[in-house]
Amino acid sequence: MPTPTPTVPSPRTWATDDLITVPRLRADVANAVAFLGQKPLFIGQGNAGASMPNNTDQPLAMQVELTDNWNAHVTANTNGATPSQVWAPVPGWYLCRCTAVFAPTASTAYQLAAGFAGLVNGAAYGPVRGGLVIGGFSTAYAGQCVDLIEQVNSSAPGGGGDWIQPTVWQDSGGALSLNTGALTLPTASVRWACALSGTQPLPVPPLTAVPSPITSAWMNANVRDALRFLAYPPACKALYTPGSATMPSNALSTAAVVPCNTVALDNYGGWSTSTFTYTAPVAGIYIFYGQFNLTTSATATTYAAGLSVGGGTTQWGDVITYAPASGSSGGATVSRRIRLTAGQTVQLLGAQGSGGALAYATSAASQTRFIALWDGI
Amino acid sequence: MTGTAPAVPQIPAGYAPFPADITAWITAPFTFLATKAMFRAQLQGAQALGANAYTVAEFDTILEDPYGGWSASGSGSQGAWTWLVPPGCSGWYEITMTGLTASQGVATSAVGTALWVNGSEYQLGSMSPGVNGNTSGSEGAVLVPLTGGSDYVAMHIYSLEAVNTPAVAGRYPSCEIAWIGS
């Protein structure tokens, strides 16, 4: 981790006669650059070809650390921490991605998924899966899962704080081994994305030239508010709380808006639980991720997930098909970085071609969700 | 607006800063943290993909490349159809990739994405079951450490069958690259 250990920026307000002293600059500016330039980031891989049991959301042990800049992870059981856990070094919302790849088999089709579990404010979280993907056919298909997970209590590994754990799942009917190919290892990343609380709404940092003399107004806009914005940017996570919603059988050209009706995080008030639309509160580049999971389809079914900006042409992510053998649910995922102007809207759309309406999955694990995170001017 | 990955400002004690110091300590690093090195592109034309092979995505529509890292033809050590990491912008990058193909015409097909670094495969991004009779798509991301001024990256699309990428709005293969930390 950076030395000395920085903290989540909490910059001072500058009064008219405040002196720009070295301690103040170090506390606000040097600390902020150290933190925001090296935010907690963990990337790990499982390279042991672990055997995963049938129909169980199994922790992904990561023996390989590609990076662990805040020492949030251990590669062997240590002080109560395991290689599948990533412990929160500082509180915040963490953007997480897990890619699950099993060794290819030629057996009957099965389904697989990546996911996350963990501890949030001392309470169990998940497991929640990404989109469900078919396996088999001698191809090492990969399951994707992105989640935005809250971490309230920080600690070193095994220190009693919150933690995040990537998981993998499959329903082949027996145990299956994870892939061991060097370029196709199951991989997970966990990175700090946003403070738990902060000041909003704020404008995008103005980044104007330094005046002479330097004024308190400039310091407040370019230091205090800029740091507050960068540490607490617009972020949103909306879920579908199981009810009676269904997705009609449709084509890509007639895709349906995915009804994420519950807000887990929306610090700038961008999400509408009635129109299921995210309205960009400020301009910039946003990270978007969406997924849906539907109940069983008895027939070979196409699933597709996409994003529409301002009601325009849907930009598709996964467009995939299943020929279900075990009757599991199915879905799709999409992730993009998209540039928006303030006020532009984004919707998560889905399509499925089963021939009849399918209900959204009701199990807690087979979640439907939408994520948005401002990531730059 | 461009810059370099910020080092932590070293602010000496007993020193009254001038505006130039404030620019170096505040404006420059904050500018980079708010306007990170990034790149977004789409492949809008129909590009032929080999069967059971990874084919480099020949992006023909650069949505934005403020640091000018893209080269379709290659230059010096940088390969063709790659993005060169800007000098001074070393760090960890997230590369989001969406691969799409036209119908592969078989029941059990596959579409995927992978990241190439400096001409060699680095890591699988995604691999998904394709659709018989329709567009197939697969999305994923790779996080990778890259050195500014020397490393270059390319997105490859995997297709089980020899088909074209779809030249249809909304179904364009795409790639987004963004610096995420030192």
XYZ file of C-alpha atoms in Angstrom:
559
model
C 0.000 0.000 0.000
C 1.147 3.572 -0.480
C 3.448 4.871 2.271
C 2.445 6.669 4.413
C -0.974 5.054 4.276
C -3.439 7.575 2.834
C -7.038 7.914 3.903
C -10.241 8.519 1.971
C -10.020 12.236 1.114
C -11.836 14.555 3.496
C -10.606 17.983 2.439
C -10.930 21.160 4.486
C -12.931 24.262 3.607
C -10.706 27.249 2.929
C -11.655 30.549 4.555
C -10.706 33.896 3.096
C -7.673 34.449 5.275
C -6.476 30.855 5.537
C -2.816 30.402 4.821
C -1.866 27.695 2.347
C 0.442 25.915 4.717
C 2.501 22.812 4.146
C 0.599 20.684 6.693
C -2.692 21.650 5.081
C -1.444 20.828 1.595
C -0.016 17.532 2.747
C -3.238 16.608 4.538
C -5.475 17.435 1.618
C -3.485 17.321 -1.592
C -0.695 14.793 -1.061
C -3.045 12.431 0.782
C -5.669 12.675 -1.950
C -3.254 12.023 -4.797
C -1.806 9.061 -2.897
C -5.257 7.611 -2.303
C -6.981 8.365 -5.597
C -3.911 7.416 -7.636
C -3.522 4.097 -5.860
C -6.995 3.168 -4.731
C -7.302 -0.300 -3.193
C -7.063 -2.762 -6.055
C -6.855 -6.526 -5.887
C -6.682 -8.878 -8.843
C -6.288 -12.582 -8.259
C -6.527 -15.889 -10.054
C -7.150 -19.472 -9.073
C -4.586 -21.693 -10.732
C -5.083 -24.966 -8.853
C -7.839 -26.398 -11.021
C -10.005 -26.758 -7.937
C -12.853 -29.227 -8.129
C -16.163 -27.461 -7.647
C -19.200 -29.383 -6.382
C -22.513 -29.512 -8.192
C -25.062 -26.748 -7.631
C -23.072 -24.919 -4.953
C -21.853 -21.334 -4.992
C -18.302 -22.222 -4.109
C -15.633 -19.705 -3.004
C -12.903 -19.122 -5.564
C -9.540 -19.569 -3.860
C -6.987 -17.286 -5.515
C -3.452 -18.538 -5.178
C -2.112 -15.959 -7.604
C -2.060 -12.230 -6.834
C -1.647 -10.097 -9.941
C -1.816 -7.058 -7.698
C -2.798 -6.417 -4.095
C -1.670 -2.851 -3.476
C -3.284 -2.532 -0.025
C -2.485 -6.049 1.280
C -6.118 -7.087 1.371
C -5.599 -10.759 0.554
C -3.634 -13.834 1.575
C -2.575 -16.706 -0.656
C -2.780 -19.316 2.126
C -4.968 -19.613 5.198
C -3.637 -16.979 7.619
C -5.104 -15.625 10.861
C -8.583 -16.733 9.923
C -8.381 -15.313 6.408
C -8.608 -17.567 3.368
C -7.320 -17.168 -0.218
C -10.873 -16.667 -1.440
C -11.466 -13.507 0.606
C -10.560 -9.900 -0.152
C -10.712 -7.834 3.025
C -11.709 -4.184 2.896
C -8.663 -2.043 3.709
C -10.859 1.074 3.837
C -14.634 1.509 3.892
C -16.358 2.172 0.597
C -18.221 0.690 -2.332
C -16.080 -1.751 -4.274
C -16.491 -2.522 -7.970
C -15.943 -6.240 -8.413
C -15.668 -8.503 -11.453
C -15.358 -12.261 -11.502
C -14.771 -14.378 -14.603
C -15.383 -18.085 -14.005
C -13.884 -20.555 -16.455
C -14.208 -24.306 -16.030
C -12.143 -26.938 -17.789
C -13.943 -27.752 -21.027
C -16.009 -30.906 -21.122
C -17.823 -32.616 -23.934
C -20.589 -33.831 -21.693
C -24.228 -32.855 -21.680
C -24.815 -29.131 -21.504
C -24.781 -27.572 -18.092
C -24.866 -24.038 -16.763
C -22.219 -22.049 -14.964
C -21.935 -18.666 -13.359
C -19.527 -16.377 -11.600
C -20.652 -14.540 -8.491
C -19.818 -12.845 -5.241
C -20.484 -13.403 -1.567
C -19.076 -11.663 1.466
C -19.606 -9.846 4.695
C -21.212 -6.391 4.617
C -21.336 -4.457 7.878
C -20.993 -7.735 9.697
C -23.869 -9.451 7.882
C -23.646 -12.174 5.267
C -23.929 -10.979 1.672
C -24.905 -13.177 -1.253
C -24.025 -15.253 -3.024
C -25.253 -13.313 -6.024
C -24.445 -14.597 -9.476
C -23.827 -12.928 -12.791
C -25.537 -14.061 -15.949
C -25.950 -17.807 -16.319
C -23.992 -19.292 -19.211
C -24.140 -22.719 -20.731
C -21.165 -25.088 -20.536
C -20.137 -28.261 -22.307
C -19.455 -28.849 -26.016
C -15.659 -28.963 -25.466
C -15.480 -25.181 -25.135
C -14.307 -23.363 -21.999
C -17.173 -20.912 -21.765
C -16.786 -18.139 -19.195
C -19.321 -16.778 -16.727
C -19.176 -13.050 -15.969
C -20.287 -11.232 -12.846
C -19.904 -7.564 -11.945
C -21.174 -6.205 -8.659
C -20.869 -3.034 -6.602
C -20.512 -4.164 -2.993
C -20.582 -2.063 0.151
C -17.845 -2.528 2.741
C -18.393 -0.735 6.043
C -15.869 -2.234 8.444
C -12.243 -2.251 7.367
C -9.462 -4.469 8.642
C -6.388 -6.403 7.648
C -7.074 -9.956 6.432
C -8.617 -11.920 9.292
C -9.001 -8.791 11.396
C -12.750 -8.884 11.824
C -13.768 -6.432 9.129
C -15.897 -6.862 6.023
C -14.738 -8.914 3.063
C -15.679 -9.880 -0.484
C -15.434 -13.384 -1.881
C -15.729 -14.319 -5.573
C -17.683 -17.506 -6.179
C -18.269 -19.959 -9.008
C -21.275 -22.189 -9.620
C -22.178 -24.990 -12.002
C -24.989 -27.527 -12.291
C -23.485 -30.327 -14.361
C -24.707 -32.942 -11.892
C -21.239 -33.710 -10.540
C -18.013 -32.008 -9.572
C -16.183 -30.004 -12.235
C -12.668 -28.599 -12.203
C -11.747 -25.004 -12.869
C -9.658 -24.196 -15.901
C -5.879 -24.273 -15.508
C -4.866 -22.808 -18.849
C -2.470 -19.922 -18.254
C -4.569 -17.499 -20.278
C -7.961 -18.781 -19.163
C -7.658 -18.937 -15.388
C -10.668 -17.909 -13.332
C -9.972 -14.306 -12.350
C -11.481 -11.810 -9.934
C -10.869 -8.144 -9.255
C -11.995 -6.004 -6.335
C -11.356 -2.261 -6.391
C -12.433 0.720 -4.338
C -14.862 2.831 -6.344
C -16.688 5.260 -4.097
C -16.871 6.474 -0.504
C -19.787 5.410 1.656
C -20.908 8.993 2.111
C -19.949 12.417 0.901
C -21.058 15.768 -0.383
C -23.436 15.937 -3.329
C -24.465 17.222 -5.698
C -21.240 18.763 -6.882
C -20.178 19.833 -10.347
C -17.535 17.979 -12.302
C -14.152 19.331 -11.063
C -13.525 22.658 -12.797
C -9.731 22.249 -13.043
C -9.140 25.899 -13.813
C -5.759 27.626 -13.939
C -4.248 28.749 -10.684
C -4.924 32.447 -10.086
C -2.448 34.854 -8.567
C -3.045 35.520 -5.803
C -4.578 32.195 -4.964
C -8.040 32.676 -3.520
C -10.018 30.662 -1.053
C -12.751 30.348 -3.682
C -10.294 28.699 -6.062
C -9.034 26.360 -3.354
C -12.571 25.369 -2.420
C -13.576 24.676 -6.014
C -10.369 23.061 -7.235
C -9.248 21.245 -4.109
C -12.098 20.737 -1.662
C -14.948 20.185 -4.102
C -12.805 18.434 -6.692
C -11.643 15.909 -4.108
C -15.102 15.489 -2.656
C -16.414 14.753 -6.149
C -13.638 12.326 -7.077
C -14.041 10.398 -3.815
C -17.831 10.333 -4.041
C -18.740 10.385 -7.737
C -22.180 9.541 -9.083
C -22.782 5.845 -8.475
C -25.856 3.666 -8.757
C -26.841 0.081 -8.128
C -30.439 -0.938 -8.768
C -31.885 -4.426 -8.374
C -34.982 -6.331 -9.305
C -36.795 -7.345 -6.140
C -38.683 -10.479 -7.100
C -42.315 -9.962 -7.919
C -44.420 -10.917 -10.878
C -42.513 -9.209 -13.679
C -41.928 -11.129 -16.874
C -39.918 -10.538 -20.006
C -41.899 -11.183 -23.186
C -40.491 -13.359 -25.898
C -38.978 -10.815 -28.216
C -36.277 -10.009 -30.718
C -33.342 -7.651 -30.402
C -35.353 -5.029 -32.225
C -38.164 -5.227 -29.685
C -36.160 -5.648 -26.495
C -37.780 -4.949 -23.147
C -36.648 -2.560 -20.425
C -35.379 -4.557 -17.444
C -37.394 -3.620 -14.333
C -34.832 -2.935 -11.612
C -37.291 -1.699 -8.996
C -35.098 -1.376 -5.906
C -32.228 1.006 -5.255
C -29.223 -0.194 -3.286
C -27.074 2.860 -4.028
C -27.872 6.047 -5.912
C -25.983 8.946 -4.369
C -26.959 11.487 -7.050
C -30.570 10.361 -7.449
C -30.188 9.239 -11.040
C -32.330 6.089 -11.003
C -36.065 5.958 -11.567
C -37.837 2.944 -10.083
C -40.851 3.645 -12.278
C -39.224 4.015 -15.691
C -36.111 1.962 -14.819
C -33.958 4.675 -16.300
C -30.678 6.186 -15.155
C -30.329 9.906 -15.831
C -26.737 11.114 -15.828
C -26.472 13.792 -13.151
C -23.270 15.206 -14.630
C -21.401 14.818 -17.891
C -18.595 12.333 -18.295
C -17.558 8.769 -18.937
C -19.629 6.213 -17.042
C -19.008 2.543 -16.396
C -22.236 0.648 -16.985
C -23.021 -2.963 -16.226
C -26.307 -4.794 -16.458
C -27.553 -8.329 -16.148
C -30.841 -10.175 -15.986
C -31.758 -13.709 -15.045
C -35.027 -15.378 -15.950
C -36.768 -18.532 -14.812
C -36.608 -21.821 -16.605
C -37.137 -22.088 -20.307
C -37.959 -25.525 -21.635
C -36.667 -24.752 -25.099
C -33.476 -23.534 -26.682
C -33.514 -19.839 -25.919
C -31.596 -16.776 -27.010
C -30.758 -14.251 -24.301
C -29.348 -10.788 -24.926
C -28.554 -7.804 -22.712
C -27.868 -4.295 -23.949
C -27.809 -0.617 -23.068
C -29.792 2.133 -24.740
C -28.784 5.790 -24.471
C -31.647 8.241 -24.725
C -33.924 5.582 -26.165
C -31.594 5.094 -29.119
C -30.293 1.935 -30.725
C -29.475 -0.666 -28.115
C -25.773 -1.462 -27.790
C -25.667 -5.198 -27.219
C -23.361 -7.147 -24.960
C -24.000 -10.841 -24.529
C -26.169 -12.354 -27.247
C -26.124 -16.026 -26.368
C -28.207 -19.170 -26.514
C -28.983 -22.086 -24.240
C -30.423 -25.469 -24.942
C -31.355 -26.252 -21.353
C -30.795 -29.770 -20.156
C -31.299 -29.230 -16.463
C -33.966 -26.583 -16.381
C -31.842 -23.854 -14.844
C -32.649 -20.216 -15.320
C -30.854 -18.127 -17.916
C -29.785 -14.590 -18.616
C -27.182 -12.294 -20.112
C -24.804 -9.463 -19.192
C -23.536 -6.250 -20.757
C -20.763 -3.857 -19.735
C -19.596 -0.682 -21.447
C -17.934 2.647 -20.851
C -20.213 5.279 -22.371
C -19.829 9.053 -22.599
C -22.922 10.971 -21.528
C -23.934 14.572 -21.253
C -25.761 15.688 -18.133
C -29.386 14.661 -18.389
C -28.882 11.861 -20.879
C -30.612 8.636 -19.960
C -29.560 4.996 -20.046
C -31.736 1.901 -19.834
C -30.860 -1.770 -19.479
C -32.698 -3.803 -22.093
C -33.167 -7.512 -22.461
C -34.360 -9.948 -25.072
C -35.217 -13.621 -24.897
C -36.527 -15.842 -27.644
C -38.146 -18.761 -25.865
C -41.472 -18.284 -27.617
C -43.323 -17.216 -24.488
C -42.986 -14.798 -21.611
C -40.490 -15.766 -18.908
C -40.650 -14.553 -15.327
C -37.607 -12.912 -13.799
C -35.801 -15.329 -11.525
C -36.875 -15.110 -7.916
C -33.961 -16.741 -6.165
C -31.671 -14.363 -4.324
C -28.659 -15.741 -6.151
C -30.015 -15.273 -9.669
C -30.129 -11.509 -9.415
C -31.100 -8.925 -12.016
C -29.264 -5.620 -11.586
C -27.933 -2.410 -13.109
C -24.764 -0.554 -12.132
C -23.542 2.915 -13.128
C -20.387 4.659 -11.967
C -18.927 7.992 -13.127
C -15.315 7.399 -14.114
C -13.959 10.546 -15.700
C -14.488 13.754 -17.598
C -6.845 17.421 -22.085
C -3.981 15.047 -21.328
C -1.452 14.504 -18.582
C 0.619 11.876 -16.857
C -0.099 9.453 -14.056
C 0.438 11.460 -10.904
C 3.186 10.962 -8.372
C 2.371 11.953 -4.811
C 3.393 15.606 -4.457
C 6.413 16.142 -2.247
C 5.616 19.370 -0.451
C 8.667 20.714 1.371
C 8.359 22.246 4.807
C 9.142 25.904 5.349
C 8.321 26.846 1.801
C 5.727 29.311 0.585
C 4.279 27.959 -2.639
C 4.041 29.947 -5.840
C 1.190 29.433 -8.316
C 3.483 27.209 -10.382
C 3.923 24.943 -7.366
C 0.187 24.752 -6.883
C -0.184 23.846 -10.552
C 2.287 20.995 -10.138
C 0.886 19.784 -6.833
C -2.831 20.243 -7.442
C -3.941 21.118 -10.954
C -1.804 18.601 -12.832
C -2.491 15.503 -10.704
C -6.158 16.327 -10.196
C -6.551 16.871 -13.919
C -5.205 13.413 -14.642
C -7.317 11.798 -11.924
C -10.398 13.361 -13.482
C -9.419 12.865 -17.132
C -7.594 9.553 -17.152
C -5.863 8.062 -20.123
C -8.587 6.314 -22.075
C -9.716 5.067 -25.464
C -13.007 3.947 -26.979
C -13.545 2.378 -30.379
C -16.011 0.383 -32.446
C -15.755 -1.899 -35.433
C -18.650 -0.825 -37.647
C -17.670 -2.464 -40.912
C -18.022 -6.163 -41.636
C -14.678 -7.797 -40.847
C -14.012 -11.435 -41.687
C -13.224 -13.644 -38.695
C -11.333 -16.909 -38.996
C -12.818 -20.208 -37.852
C -11.840 -21.384 -34.378
C -9.367 -18.528 -34.183
C -8.731 -15.204 -32.538
C -8.787 -12.338 -35.049
C -7.514 -8.869 -34.209
C -10.354 -6.350 -34.186
C -9.645 -3.790 -36.904
C -11.492 -0.869 -35.345
C -12.651 1.585 -37.982
C -14.454 4.066 -35.747
C -12.467 5.696 -32.977
C -15.003 7.253 -30.626
C -12.321 9.010 -28.599
C -8.587 8.773 -28.191
C -7.460 11.948 -26.450
C -3.921 10.640 -25.967
C -3.539 9.533 -29.583
C -2.475 5.968 -28.862
C -4.358 4.246 -31.689
C -2.596 3.060 -34.820
C -4.293 1.115 -37.600
C -1.084 0.680 -39.523
C 1.478 0.276 -36.756
C 4.464 2.465 -36.124
C 7.931 1.561 -34.948
C 7.537 -1.280 -32.472
C 3.792 -0.722 -32.156
C 1.776 -3.290 -34.048
C -1.093 -2.508 -36.364
C -4.616 -2.230 -34.937
C -3.279 -1.514 -31.464
C -3.409 1.203 -28.831
C -0.099 2.402 -27.422
C -0.129 3.305 -23.757
C 0.667 7.033 -23.556
C 4.137 7.971 -22.296
C 3.978 8.842 -18.610
C 0.749 6.943 -18.109
C 1.968 3.629 -16.749
C -0.382 1.818 -14.420
C -3.256 -0.619 -14.224
C -5.807 -0.425 -16.990
C -9.271 -1.891 -17.376
C -10.032 -3.004 -20.898
C -13.697 -3.711 -21.582
C -14.333 -5.754 -24.696
C -17.508 -6.799 -26.496
C -17.187 -9.219 -29.391
C -20.069 -9.813 -31.769
C -20.391 -11.969 -34.861
C -22.967 -12.608 -37.537
C -24.854 -15.888 -37.262
C -22.415 -18.758 -37.056
C -24.981 -21.151 -38.482
C -24.426 -24.040 -36.092
C -26.173 -25.042 -32.895
C -23.148 -25.095 -30.608
C -21.018 -22.153 -31.611
C -18.915 -19.786 -29.558
C -17.921 -16.129 -29.498
C -15.361 -14.553 -27.217
C -12.826 -11.837 -26.640
C -9.201 -11.796 -25.550
C -6.575 -9.167 -24.877
C -3.237 -9.148 -26.659
C -0.324 -7.214 -25.129
C 2.754 -6.442 -27.226
C 1.700 -8.943 -29.863
C 1.040 -11.884 -27.548
C -2.154 -13.178 -26.004
C -2.429 -11.943 -22.416
C -5.780 -13.129 -21.094
C -9.233 -14.304 -22.075
C -11.877 -11.633 -21.671
C -14.982 -13.685 -22.328
C -16.295 -16.810 -24.027
C -19.987 -17.353 -24.616
C -22.261 -19.759 -26.481
C -23.270 -18.314 -29.835
C -26.709 -18.113 -31.382
C -27.685 -20.162 -34.409
C -29.427 -17.897 -36.874
C -28.748 -14.601 -35.177
C -26.010 -12.267 -34.023
C -23.817 -13.713 -31.266
C -22.210 -11.549 -28.600
C -19.876 -11.877 -25.657
C -18.697 -9.254 -23.180
C -15.916 -9.215 -20.624
C -13.008 -7.212 -19.276
C -9.335 -7.652 -18.468
C -7.335 -5.653 -15.938
C -3.698 -5.414 -16.935
C -0.519 -3.563 -15.867
C 0.896 -1.516 -18.745
C 3.995 0.611 -19.226
C 3.547 4.005 -20.808
C 5.317 4.640 -24.069
C 6.132 1.014 -24.829
C 3.262 -1.401 -24.195
C 0.521 -1.693 -26.761
C -2.703 -3.660 -26.646
C -5.171 -5.148 -29.093
C -8.579 -6.721 -28.763
C -9.115 -10.040 -30.479
C -12.445 -11.649 -31.290
C -12.908 -15.407 -31.164
C -15.404 -17.141 -33.405
C -15.899 -20.880 -33.710
C -17.036 -20.499 -37.307
C -15.702 -18.311 -40.127
C -18.153 -15.417 -40.236
C -18.116 -11.630 -40.422
C -18.637 -9.136 -37.655
C -22.079 -7.563 -37.972
C -22.213 -4.188 -39.727
C -25.409 -3.338 -37.897
C -25.829 -0.438 -35.486
C -25.936 -1.651 -31.905
C -24.087 -4.836 -32.776
C -20.655 -3.380 -33.391
C -17.733 -4.990 -31.565
C -16.301 -2.434 -29.178
C -13.409 -1.816 -26.850
C -12.904 0.670 -24.056
C -9.606 1.240 -22.280
C -9.165 3.274 -19.102
C -6.366 3.899 -16.599
C -7.542 2.835 -13.148
C -4.496 3.305 -10.916
C -0.740 3.380 -10.509
